[in-house]
PDB file of N, CA and C in Angstrom:
ATOM      1  N   UNK A   1     221.520 125.986  73.680  1.00  0.00           N
ATOM      2  CA  UNK A   1     220.732 127.125  73.244  1.00  0.00           C
ATOM      3  C   UNK A   1     219.336 126.682  72.767  1.00  0.00           C
ATOM      4  N   UNK A   2     219.275 125.536  72.086  1.00  0.00           N
ATOM      5  CA  UNK A   2     217.989 125.044  71.586  1.00  0.00           C
ATOM      6  C   UNK A   2     217.021 124.769  72.730  1.00  0.00           C
ATOM      7  N   UNK A   3     217.528 124.179  73.810  1.00  0.00           N
ATOM      8  CA  UNK A   3     216.631 123.863  74.926  1.00  0.00           C
ATOM      9  C   UNK A   3     216.206 125.121  75.691  1.00  0.00           C
ATOM     10  N   UNK A   4     217.034 126.133  75.709  1.00  0.00           N
ATOM     11  CA  UNK A   4     216.650 127.402  76.320  1.00  0.00           C
ATOM     12  C   UNK A   4     215.522 128.056  75.511  1.00  0.00           C
ATOM     13  N   UNK A   5     215.655 128.044  74.186  1.00  0.00           N
ATOM     14  CA  UNK A   5     214.602 128.568  73.328  1.00  0.00           C
ATOM     15  C   UNK A   5     213.327 127.722  73.432  1.00  0.00           C
ATOM     16  N   UNK A   6     213.500 126.419  73.603  1.00  0.00           N
ATOM     17  CA  UNK A   6     212.340 125.548  73.770  1.00  0.00           C
ATOM     18  C   UNK A   6     211.612 125.885  75.069  1.00  0.00           C
ATOM     19  N   UNK A   7     212.357 126.166  76.124  1.00  0.00           N
ATOM     20  CA  UNK A   7     211.745 126.576  77.393  1.00  0.00           C
ATOM     21  C   UNK A   7     210.974 127.885  77.214  1.00  0.00           C
ATOM     22  N   UNK A   8     211.538 128.822  76.466  1.00  0.00           N
ATOM     23  CA  UNK A   8     210.851 130.083  76.179  1.00  0.00           C
ATOM     24  C   UNK A   8     209.556 129.817  75.407  1.00  0.00           C
ATOM     25  N   UNK A   9     209.628 128.921  74.423  1.00  0.00           N
ATOM     26  CA  UNK A   9     208.437 128.578  73.637  1.00  0.00           C
ATOM     27  C   UNK A   9     207.349 127.975  74.531  1.00  0.00           C
ATOM     28  N   UNK A  10     207.756 127.143  75.463  1.00  0.00           N
ATOM     29  CA  UNK A  10     206.796 126.504  76.374  1.00  0.00           C
ATOM     30  C   UNK A  10     206.140 127.549  77.274  1.00  0.00           C
ATOM     31  N   UNK A  11     206.932 128.403  77.876  1.00  0.00           N
ATOM     32  CA  UNK A  11     206.398 129.432  78.777  1.00  0.00           C
ATOM     33  C   UNK A  11     205.457 130.369  78.015  1.00  0.00           C
ATOM     34  N   UNK A  12     205.846 130.759  76.814  1.00  0.00           N
ATOM     35  CA  UNK A  12     205.010 131.661  76.020  1.00  0.00           C
ATOM     36  C   UNK A  12     203.702 130.989  75.619  1.00  0.00           C
ATOM     37  N   UNK A  13     203.766 129.719  75.244  1.00  0.00           N
ATOM     38  CA  UNK A  13     202.552 128.995  74.859  1.00  0.00           C
ATOM     39  C   UNK A  13     201.617 128.815  76.045  1.00  0.00           C
ATOM     40  N   UNK A  14     202.168 128.518  77.210  1.00  0.00           N
ATOM     41  CA  UNK A  14     201.352 128.369  78.411  1.00  0.00           C
ATOM     42  C   UNK A  14     200.716 129.712  78.784  1.00  0.00           C
ATOM     43  N   UNK A  15     201.465 130.783  78.698  1.00  0.00           N
ATOM     44  CA  UNK A  15     200.915 132.112  78.988  1.00  0.00           C
ATOM     45  C   UNK A  15     199.782 132.440  78.016  1.00  0.00           C
ATOM     46  N   UNK A  16     199.981 132.117  76.741  1.00  0.00           N
ATOM     47  CA  UNK A  16     198.938 132.355  75.752  1.00  0.00           C
ATOM     48  C   UNK A  16     197.695 131.528  76.006  1.00  0.00           C
ATOM     49  N   UNK A  17     197.880 130.268  76.356  1.00  0.00           N
ATOM     50  CA  UNK A  17     196.745 129.380  76.585  1.00  0.00           C
ATOM     51  C   UNK A  17     195.954 129.780  77.824  1.00  0.00           C
ATOM     52  N   UNK A  18     196.648 130.083  78.904  1.00  0.00           N
ATOM     53  CA  UNK A  18     195.959 130.518  80.125  1.00  0.00           C
ATOM     54  C   UNK A  18     195.243 131.850  79.867  1.00  0.00           C
ATOM     55  N   UNK A  19     195.881 132.724  79.125  1.00  0.00           N
ATOM     56  CA  UNK A  19     195.254 134.009  78.810  1.00  0.00           C
ATOM     57  C   UNK A  19     194.049 133.830  77.895  1.00  0.00           C
ATOM     58  N   UNK A  20     194.062 132.789  77.079  1.00  0.00           N
ATOM     59  CA  UNK A  20     192.898 132.503  76.247  1.00  0.00           C
ATOM     60  C   UNK A  20     191.677 132.260  77.126  1.00  0.00           C
ATOM     61  N   UNK A  21     191.886 131.543  78.190  1.00  0.00           N
ATOM     62  CA  UNK A  21     190.792 131.308  79.160  1.00  0.00           C
ATOM     63  C   UNK A  21     190.372 132.610  79.820  1.00  0.00           C
ATOM     64  N   UNK A  22     191.356 133.432  80.184  1.00  0.00           N
ATOM     65  CA  UNK A  22     191.079 134.691  80.879  1.00  0.00           C
ATOM     66  C   UNK A  22     190.494 135.769  79.966  1.00  0.00           C
ATOM     67  N   UNK A  23     190.678 135.618  78.654  1.00  0.00           N
ATOM     68  CA  UNK A  23     190.192 136.641  77.714  1.00  0.00           C
ATOM     69  C   UNK A  23     188.676 136.609  77.548  1.00  0.00           C
ATOM     70  N   UNK A  24     188.041 135.533  78.016  1.00  0.00           N
ATOM     71  CA  UNK A  24     186.587 135.375  77.927  1.00  0.00           C
ATOM     72  C   UNK A  24     186.081 135.629  76.515  1.00  0.00           C
ATOM     73  N   UNK A  25     186.594 134.807  75.590  1.00  0.00           N
ATOM     74  CA  UNK A  25     186.165 134.918  74.195  1.00  0.00           C
ATOM     75  C   UNK A  25     186.681 136.174  73.515  1.00  0.00           C
ATOM     76  N   UNK A  26     187.847 136.604  73.872  1.00  0.00           N
ATOM     77  CA  UNK A  26     188.495 137.811  73.351  1.00  0.00           C
ATOM     78  C   UNK A  26     187.690 139.074  73.672  1.00  0.00           C
ATOM     79  N   UNK A  27     186.939 139.034  74.757  1.00  0.00           N
ATOM     80  CA  UNK A  27     186.181 140.217  75.156  1.00  0.00           C
ATOM     81  C   UNK A  27     186.962 141.101  76.121  1.00  0.00           C
ATOM     82  N   UNK A  28     188.098 140.616  76.615  1.00  0.00           N
ATOM     83  CA  UNK A  28     188.948 141.407  77.505  1.00  0.00           C
ATOM     84  C   UNK A  28     190.264 141.683  76.779  1.00  0.00           C
ATOM     85  N   UNK A  29     190.609 142.948  76.655  1.00  0.00           N
ATOM     86  CA  UNK A  29     191.737 143.365  75.824  1.00  0.00           C
ATOM     87  C   UNK A  29     193.082 142.846  76.337  1.00  0.00           C
ATOM     88  N   UNK A  30     193.372 143.024  77.622  1.00  0.00           N
ATOM     89  CA  UNK A  30     194.681 142.627  78.161  1.00  0.00           C
ATOM     90  C   UNK A  30     195.015 141.170  77.917  1.00  0.00           C
ATOM     91  N   UNK A  31     194.171 140.254  78.388  1.00  0.00           N
ATOM     92  CA  UNK A  31     194.453 138.843  78.138  1.00  0.00           C
ATOM     93  C   UNK A  31     194.469 138.496  76.646  1.00  0.00           C
ATOM     94  N   UNK A  32     193.667 139.172  75.845  1.00  0.00           N
ATOM     95  CA  UNK A  32     193.639 138.910  74.399  1.00  0.00           C
ATOM     96  C   UNK A  32     194.983 139.258  73.759  1.00  0.00           C
ATOM     97  N   UNK A  33     195.578 140.352  74.222  1.00  0.00           N
ATOM     98  CA  UNK A  33     196.904 140.739  73.716  1.00  0.00           C
ATOM     99  C   UNK A  33     197.944 139.694  74.106  1.00  0.00           C
ATOM    100  N   UNK A  34     197.849 139.183  75.338  1.00  0.00           N
ATOM    101  CA  UNK A  34     198.787 138.149  75.797  1.00  0.00           C
ATOM    102  C   UNK A  34     198.622 136.868  74.981  1.00  0.00           C
ATOM    103  N   UNK A  35     197.396 136.538  74.585  1.00  0.00           N
ATOM    104  CA  UNK A  35     197.157 135.355  73.752  1.00  0.00           C
ATOM    105  C   UNK A  35     197.929 135.476  72.450  1.00  0.00           C
ATOM    106  N   UNK A  36     197.726 136.571  71.742  1.00  0.00           N
ATOM    107  CA  UNK A  36     198.365 136.761  70.432  1.00  0.00           C
ATOM    108  C   UNK A  36     199.889 136.840  70.586  1.00  0.00           C
ATOM    109  N   UNK A  37     200.342 137.618  71.559  1.00  0.00           N
ATOM    110  CA  UNK A  37     201.788 137.742  71.780  1.00  0.00           C
ATOM    111  C   UNK A  37     202.412 136.439  72.236  1.00  0.00           C
ATOM    112  N   UNK A  38     201.741 135.743  73.136  1.00  0.00           N
ATOM    113  CA  UNK A  38     202.273 134.480  73.641  1.00  0.00           C
ATOM    114  C   UNK A  38     202.439 133.441  72.553  1.00  0.00           C
ATOM    115  N   UNK A  39     201.395 133.292  71.733  1.00  0.00           N
ATOM    116  CA  UNK A  39     201.495 132.319  70.648  1.00  0.00           C
ATOM    117  C   UNK A  39     202.513 132.758  69.599  1.00  0.00           C
ATOM    118  N   UNK A  40     202.598 134.060  69.352  1.00  0.00           N
ATOM    119  CA  UNK A  40     203.603 134.560  68.406  1.00  0.00           C
ATOM    120  C   UNK A  40     205.017 134.239  68.865  1.00  0.00           C
ATOM    121  N   UNK A  41     205.299 134.506  70.136  1.00  0.00           N
ATOM    122  CA  UNK A  41     206.624 134.198  70.696  1.00  0.00           C
ATOM    123  C   UNK A  41     206.854 132.685  70.704  1.00  0.00           C
ATOM    124  N   UNK A  42     205.828 131.925  71.078  1.00  0.00           N
ATOM    125  CA  UNK A  42     205.973 130.471  71.161  1.00  0.00           C
ATOM    126  C   UNK A  42     206.355 129.867  69.815  1.00  0.00           C
ATOM    127  N   UNK A  43     205.618 130.229  68.764  1.00  0.00           N
ATOM    128  CA  UNK A  43     205.902 129.642  67.455  1.00  0.00           C
ATOM    129  C   UNK A  43     207.206 130.158  66.861  1.00  0.00           C
ATOM    130  N   UNK A  44     207.544 131.416  67.140  1.00  0.00           N
ATOM    131  CA  UNK A  44     208.825 131.943  66.666  1.00  0.00           C
ATOM    132  C   UNK A  44     209.981 131.217  67.344  1.00  0.00           C
ATOM    133  N   UNK A  45     209.897 131.071  68.664  1.00  0.00           N
ATOM    134  CA  UNK A  45     210.960 130.370  69.396  1.00  0.00           C
ATOM    135  C   UNK A  45     211.050 128.911  68.951  1.00  0.00           C
ATOM    136  N   UNK A  46     209.902 128.269  68.755  1.00  0.00           N
ATOM    137  CA  UNK A  46     209.903 126.873  68.302  1.00  0.00           C
ATOM    138  C   UNK A  46     210.532 126.750  66.919  1.00  0.00           C
ATOM    139  N   UNK A  47     210.299 127.705  66.057  1.00  0.00           N
ATOM    140  CA  UNK A  47     210.915 127.650  64.723  1.00  0.00           C
ATOM    141  C   UNK A  47     212.430 127.769  64.813  1.00  0.00           C
ATOM    142  N   UNK A  48     212.927 128.592  65.729  1.00  0.00           N
ATOM    143  CA  UNK A  48     214.375 128.702  65.919  1.00  0.00           C
ATOM    144  C   UNK A  48     214.958 127.423  66.517  1.00  0.00           C
ATOM    145  N   UNK A  49     214.190 126.786  67.398  1.00  0.00           N
ATOM    146  CA  UNK A  49     214.630 125.504  67.965  1.00  0.00           C
ATOM    147  C   UNK A  49     214.845 124.492  66.849  1.00  0.00           C
ATOM    148  N   UNK A  50     213.907 124.435  65.923  1.00  0.00           N
ATOM    149  CA  UNK A  50     214.026 123.497  64.798  1.00  0.00           C
ATOM    150  C   UNK A  50     215.176 123.883  63.882  1.00  0.00           C
ATOM    151  N   UNK A  51     215.373 125.178  63.682  1.00  0.00           N
ATOM    152  CA  UNK A  51     216.482 125.656  62.849  1.00  0.00           C
ATOM    153  C   UNK A  51     217.832 125.283  63.463  1.00  0.00           C
ATOM    154  N   UNK A  52     217.892 125.235  64.796  1.00  0.00           N
ATOM    155  CA  UNK A  52     219.131 124.855  65.484  1.00  0.00           C
ATOM    156  C   UNK A  52     219.397 123.352  65.418  1.00  0.00           C
ATOM    157  N   UNK A  53     218.456 122.585  64.877  1.00  0.00           N
ATOM    158  CA  UNK A  53     218.720 121.176  64.641  1.00  0.00           C
ATOM    159  C   UNK A  53     218.031 120.184  65.550  1.00  0.00           C
ATOM    160  N   UNK A  54     217.236 120.645  66.505  1.00  0.00           N
ATOM    161  CA  UNK A  54     216.511 119.698  67.346  1.00  0.00           C
ATOM    162  C   UNK A  54     215.444 119.023  66.473  1.00  0.00           C
ATOM    163  N   UNK A  55     215.368 117.704  66.481  1.00  0.00           N
ATOM    164  CA  UNK A  55     214.382 117.017  65.643  1.00  0.00           C
ATOM    165  C   UNK A  55     212.959 117.468  65.974  1.00  0.00           C
ATOM    166  N   UNK A  56     212.134 117.616  64.950  1.00  0.00           N
ATOM    167  CA  UNK A  56     210.783 118.137  65.137  1.00  0.00           C
ATOM    168  C   UNK A  56     209.963 117.245  66.070  1.00  0.00           C
ATOM    169  N   UNK A  57     210.132 115.939  65.983  1.00  0.00           N
ATOM    170  CA  UNK A  57     209.361 115.037  66.856  1.00  0.00           C
ATOM    171  C   UNK A  57     209.707 115.267  68.320  1.00  0.00           C
ATOM    172  N   UNK A  58     210.968 115.450  68.604  1.00  0.00           N
ATOM    173  CA  UNK A  58     211.410 115.667  69.982  1.00  0.00           C
ATOM    174  C   UNK A  58     210.980 117.046  70.467  1.00  0.00           C
ATOM    175  N   UNK A  59     211.234 118.067  69.664  1.00  0.00           N
ATOM    176  CA  UNK A  59     210.893 119.438  70.059  1.00  0.00           C
ATOM    177  C   UNK A  59     209.393 119.576  70.295  1.00  0.00           C
ATOM    178  N   UNK A  60     208.601 119.060  69.376  1.00  0.00           N
ATOM    179  CA  UNK A  60     207.153 119.194  69.508  1.00  0.00           C
ATOM    180  C   UNK A  60     206.620 118.362  70.666  1.00  0.00           C
ATOM    181  N   UNK A  61     207.177 117.196  70.870  1.00  0.00           N
ATOM    182  CA  UNK A  61     206.727 116.351  71.980  1.00  0.00           C
ATOM    183  C   UNK A  61     206.985 117.032  73.318  1.00  0.00           C
ATOM    184  N   UNK A  62     208.164 117.577  73.489  1.00  0.00           N
ATOM    185  CA  UNK A  62     208.489 118.265  74.738  1.00  0.00           C
ATOM    186  C   UNK A  62     207.614 119.499  74.899  1.00  0.00           C
ATOM    187  N   UNK A  63     207.489 120.281  73.830  1.00  0.00           N
ATOM    188  CA  UNK A  63     206.718 121.514  73.858  1.00  0.00           C
ATOM    189  C   UNK A  63     205.261 121.246  74.216  1.00  0.00           C
ATOM    190  N   UNK A  64     204.669 120.284  73.546  1.00  0.00           N
ATOM    191  CA  UNK A  64     203.246 120.028  73.789  1.00  0.00           C
ATOM    192  C   UNK A  64     203.000 119.358  75.138  1.00  0.00           C
ATOM    193  N   UNK A  65     203.830 118.394  75.508  1.00  0.00           N
ATOM    194  CA  UNK A  65     203.636 117.700  76.783  1.00  0.00           C
ATOM    195  C   UNK A  65     203.850 118.641  77.964  1.00  0.00           C
ATOM    196  N   UNK A  66     204.898 119.443  77.898  1.00  0.00           N
ATOM    197  CA  UNK A  66     205.140 120.393  78.990  1.00  0.00           C
ATOM    198  C   UNK A  66     204.009 121.412  79.060  1.00  0.00           C
ATOM    199  N   UNK A  67     203.541 121.848  77.903  1.00  0.00           N
ATOM    200  CA  UNK A  67     202.435 122.798  77.878  1.00  0.00           C
ATOM    201  C   UNK A  67     201.173 122.222  78.490  1.00  0.00           C
ATOM    202  N   UNK A  68     200.832 120.993  78.115  1.00  0.00           N
ATOM    203  CA  UNK A  68     199.637 120.342  78.661  1.00  0.00           C
ATOM    204  C   UNK A  68     199.755 120.204  80.176  1.00  0.00           C
ATOM    205  N   UNK A  69     200.898 119.724  80.640  1.00  0.00           N
ATOM    206  CA  UNK A  69     201.089 119.515  82.074  1.00  0.00           C
ATOM    207  C   UNK A  69     201.036 120.835  82.846  1.00  0.00           C
ATOM    208  N   UNK A  70     201.718 121.848  82.341  1.00  0.00           N
ATOM    209  CA  UNK A  70     201.733 123.136  83.039  1.00  0.00           C
ATOM    210  C   UNK A  70     200.363 123.796  83.049  1.00  0.00           C
ATOM    211  N   UNK A  71     199.650 123.726  81.927  1.00  0.00           N
ATOM    212  CA  UNK A  71     198.314 124.320  81.882  1.00  0.00           C
ATOM    213  C   UNK A  71     197.380 123.580  82.845  1.00  0.00           C
ATOM    214  N   UNK A  72     197.513 122.274  82.935  1.00  0.00           N
ATOM    215  CA  UNK A  72     196.686 121.511  83.873  1.00  0.00           C
ATOM    216  C   UNK A  72     196.974 121.930  85.318  1.00  0.00           C
ATOM    217  N   UNK A  73     198.240 122.071  85.664  1.00  0.00           N
ATOM    218  CA  UNK A  73     198.610 122.481  87.021  1.00  0.00           C
ATOM    219  C   UNK A  73     198.122 123.903  87.310  1.00  0.00           C
ATOM    220  N   UNK A  74     198.309 124.811  86.368  1.00  0.00           N
ATOM    221  CA  UNK A  74     197.839 126.189  86.548  1.00  0.00           C
ATOM    222  C   UNK A  74     196.321 126.215  86.669  1.00  0.00           C
ATOM    223  N   UNK A  75     195.647 125.385  85.868  1.00  0.00           N
ATOM    224  CA  UNK A  75     194.198 125.308  85.952  1.00  0.00           C
ATOM    225  C   UNK A  75     193.723 124.897  87.333  1.00  0.00           C
ATOM    226  N   UNK A  76     194.398 123.931  87.925  1.00  0.00           N
ATOM    227  CA  UNK A  76     194.029 123.463  89.258  1.00  0.00           C
ATOM    228  C   UNK A  76     194.355 124.515  90.320  1.00  0.00           C
ATOM    229  N   UNK A  77     195.563 125.067  90.251  1.00  0.00           N
ATOM    230  CA  UNK A  77     196.023 125.978  91.299  1.00  0.00           C
ATOM    231  C   UNK A  77     195.392 127.364  91.245  1.00  0.00           C
ATOM    232  N   UNK A  78     195.164 127.885  90.046  1.00  0.00           N
ATOM    233  CA  UNK A  78     194.746 129.279  89.939  1.00  0.00           C
ATOM    234  C   UNK A  78     193.372 129.494  89.304  1.00  0.00           C
ATOM    235  N   UNK A  79     192.900 128.542  88.523  1.00  0.00           N
ATOM    236  CA  UNK A  79     191.634 128.727  87.821  1.00  0.00           C
ATOM    237  C   UNK A  79     190.515 127.872  88.407  1.00  0.00           C
ATOM    238  N   UNK A  80     190.823 127.177  89.499  1.00  0.00           N
ATOM    239  CA  UNK A  80     189.836 126.369  90.222  1.00  0.00           C
ATOM    240  C   UNK A  80     189.199 125.285  89.344  1.00  0.00           C
ATOM    241  N   UNK A  81     190.020 124.679  88.502  1.00  0.00           N
ATOM    242  CA  UNK A  81     189.558 123.582  87.667  1.00  0.00           C
ATOM    243  C   UNK A  81     189.883 122.268  88.358  1.00  0.00           C
ATOM    244  N   UNK A  82     189.142 121.250  88.041  1.00  0.00           N
ATOM    245  CA  UNK A  82     189.332 119.956  88.688  1.00  0.00           C
ATOM    246  C   UNK A  82     190.440 119.126  88.048  1.00  0.00           C
ATOM    247  N   UNK A  83     190.926 118.182  88.817  1.00  0.00           N
ATOM    248  CA  UNK A  83     191.909 117.217  88.346  1.00  0.00           C
ATOM    249  C   UNK A  83     191.641 115.928  89.106  1.00  0.00           C
ATOM    250  N   UNK A  84     191.333 114.869  88.375  1.00  0.00           N
ATOM    251  CA  UNK A  84     191.027 113.604  89.028  1.00  0.00           C
ATOM    252  C   UNK A  84     192.084 112.561  88.673  1.00  0.00           C
ATOM    253  N   UNK A  85     192.051 111.400  89.292  1.00  0.00           N
ATOM    254  CA  UNK A  85     193.074 110.384  89.044  1.00  0.00           C
ATOM    255  C   UNK A  85     193.195 109.962  87.577  1.00  0.00           C
ATOM    256  N   UNK A  86     192.096 109.923  86.856  1.00  0.00           N
ATOM    257  CA  UNK A  86     192.160 109.554  85.438  1.00  0.00           C
ATOM    258  C   UNK A  86     192.928 110.615  84.658  1.00  0.00           C
ATOM    259  N   UNK A  87     192.701 111.883  84.983  1.00  0.00           N
ATOM    260  CA  UNK A  87     193.416 112.965  84.313  1.00  0.00           C
ATOM    261  C   UNK A  87     194.912 112.930  84.655  1.00  0.00           C
ATOM    262  N   UNK A  88     195.227 112.640  85.899  1.00  0.00           N
ATOM    263  CA  UNK A  88     196.631 112.515  86.305  1.00  0.00           C
ATOM    264  C   UNK A  88     197.289 111.369  85.542  1.00  0.00           C
ATOM    265  N   UNK A  89     196.581 110.260  85.384  1.00  0.00           N
ATOM    266  CA  UNK A  89     197.119 109.128  84.615  1.00  0.00           C
ATOM    267  C   UNK A  89     197.358 109.539  83.168  1.00  0.00           C
ATOM    268  N   UNK A  90     196.449 110.316  82.596  1.00  0.00           N
ATOM    269  CA  UNK A  90     196.634 110.802  81.228  1.00  0.00           C
ATOM    270  C   UNK A  90     197.874 111.669  81.092  1.00  0.00           C
ATOM    271  N   UNK A  91     198.080 112.551  82.055  1.00  0.00           N
ATOM    272  CA  UNK A  91     199.291 113.384  82.046  1.00  0.00           C
ATOM    273  C   UNK A  91     200.543 112.528  82.166  1.00  0.00           C
ATOM    274  N   UNK A  92     200.486 111.518  83.023  1.00  0.00           N
ATOM    275  CA  UNK A  92     201.632 110.620  83.179  1.00  0.00           C
ATOM    276  C   UNK A  92     201.927 109.887  81.871  1.00  0.00           C
ATOM    277  N   UNK A  93     200.884 109.475  81.162  1.00  0.00           N
ATOM    278  CA  UNK A  93     201.084 108.796  79.879  1.00  0.00           C
ATOM    279  C   UNK A  93     201.696 109.730  78.840  1.00  0.00           C
ATOM    280  N   UNK A  94     201.254 110.981  78.826  1.00  0.00           N
ATOM    281  CA  UNK A  94     201.839 111.955  77.899  1.00  0.00           C
ATOM    282  C   UNK A  94     203.323 112.139  78.193  1.00  0.00           C
ATOM    283  N   UNK A  95     203.646 112.333  79.463  1.00  0.00           N
ATOM    284  CA  UNK A  95     205.051 112.522  79.846  1.00  0.00           C
ATOM    285  C   UNK A  95     205.859 111.266  79.550  1.00  0.00           C
ATOM    286  N   UNK A  96     205.286 110.094  79.822  1.00  0.00           N
ATOM    287  CA  UNK A  96     205.962 108.836  79.500  1.00  0.00           C
ATOM    288  C   UNK A  96     206.222 108.698  78.006  1.00  0.00           C
ATOM    289  N   UNK A  97     205.281 109.133  77.197  1.00  0.00           N
ATOM    290  CA  UNK A  97     205.472 109.089  75.749  1.00  0.00           C
ATOM    291  C   UNK A  97     206.628 109.965  75.297  1.00  0.00           C
ATOM    292  N   UNK A  98     206.760 111.135  75.892  1.00  0.00           N
ATOM    293  CA  UNK A  98     207.876 112.023  75.556  1.00  0.00           C
ATOM    294  C   UNK A  98     209.201 111.383  75.955  1.00  0.00           C
ATOM    295  N   UNK A  99     209.235 110.781  77.129  1.00  0.00           N
ATOM    296  CA  UNK A  99     210.455 110.108  77.580  1.00  0.00           C
ATOM    297  C   UNK A  99     210.835 108.994  76.603  1.00  0.00           C
ATOM    298  N   UNK A 100     209.851 108.226  76.165  1.00  0.00           N
ATOM    299  CA  UNK A 100     210.130 107.148  75.209  1.00  0.00           C
ATOM    300  C   UNK A 100     210.624 107.690  73.869  1.00  0.00           C
ATOM    301  N   UNK A 101     210.077 108.813  73.412  1.00  0.00           N
ATOM    302  CA  UNK A 101     210.580 109.426  72.189  1.00  0.00           C
ATOM    303  C   UNK A 101     212.038 109.859  72.358  1.00  0.00           C
ATOM    304  N   UNK A 102     212.349 110.440  73.489  1.00  0.00           N
ATOM    305  CA  UNK A 102     213.731 110.852  73.777  1.00  0.00           C
ATOM    306  C   UNK A 102     214.669 109.649  73.778  1.00  0.00           C
ATOM    307  N   UNK A 103     214.229 108.580  74.441  1.00  0.00           N
ATOM    308  CA  UNK A 103     215.065 107.376  74.496  1.00  0.00           C
ATOM    309  C   UNK A 103     215.248 106.768  73.120  1.00  0.00           C
ATOM    310  N   UNK A 104     214.181 106.757  72.336  1.00  0.00           N
ATOM    311  CA  UNK A 104     214.285 106.222  70.986  1.00  0.00           C
ATOM    312  C   UNK A 104     215.200 107.036  70.098  1.00  0.00           C
ATOM    313  N   UNK A 105     215.168 108.362  70.256  1.00  0.00           N
ATOM    314  CA  UNK A 105     216.021 109.234  69.442  1.00  0.00           C
ATOM    315  C   UNK A 105     217.480 109.110  69.837  1.00  0.00           C
ATOM    316  N   UNK A 106     217.752 108.701  71.067  1.00  0.00           N
ATOM    317  CA  UNK A 106     219.138 108.584  71.549  1.00  0.00           C
ATOM    318  C   UNK A 106     219.852 107.385  70.964  1.00  0.00           C
ATOM    319  N   UNK A 107     219.090 106.426  70.425  1.00  0.00           N
ATOM    320  CA  UNK A 107     219.715 105.203  69.883  1.00  0.00           C
ATOM    321  C   UNK A 107     220.238 105.403  68.502  1.00  0.00           C
TER     322      UNK A 107
END
C-alpha cells in the first residue's frame, strides 16, 4: 500500500511541476489549479507513505528521483526541452543514488 501511495505522490508531483511550466507564472487558471492540486495530493500521499512506515530517506529519494526523471522525459517529449549526454549522466547518477540507498536500507 505504501508503494502505491508513493506512486500516486510521484504522479501528482510530476503533474504539478509540468503544470507549473504551463501556468506561465500563474497567469493561466487551469494549469495553476493543477499546480496547487497536484502538490497538495503529492504531499498528502507522501505523508501517508511515511505514516505507513516507509523510511523518510527511502520515500523521499524515490519520490524526488522519479519526479526528476519523469519531468525531464516529459520536458523532452512534450515541452521541446533539450537533453544532452551530461544531463542523461546526471539522471543516471540520481537513479544510482536511490538504488544505493535502497541497498543500504536492506542491510
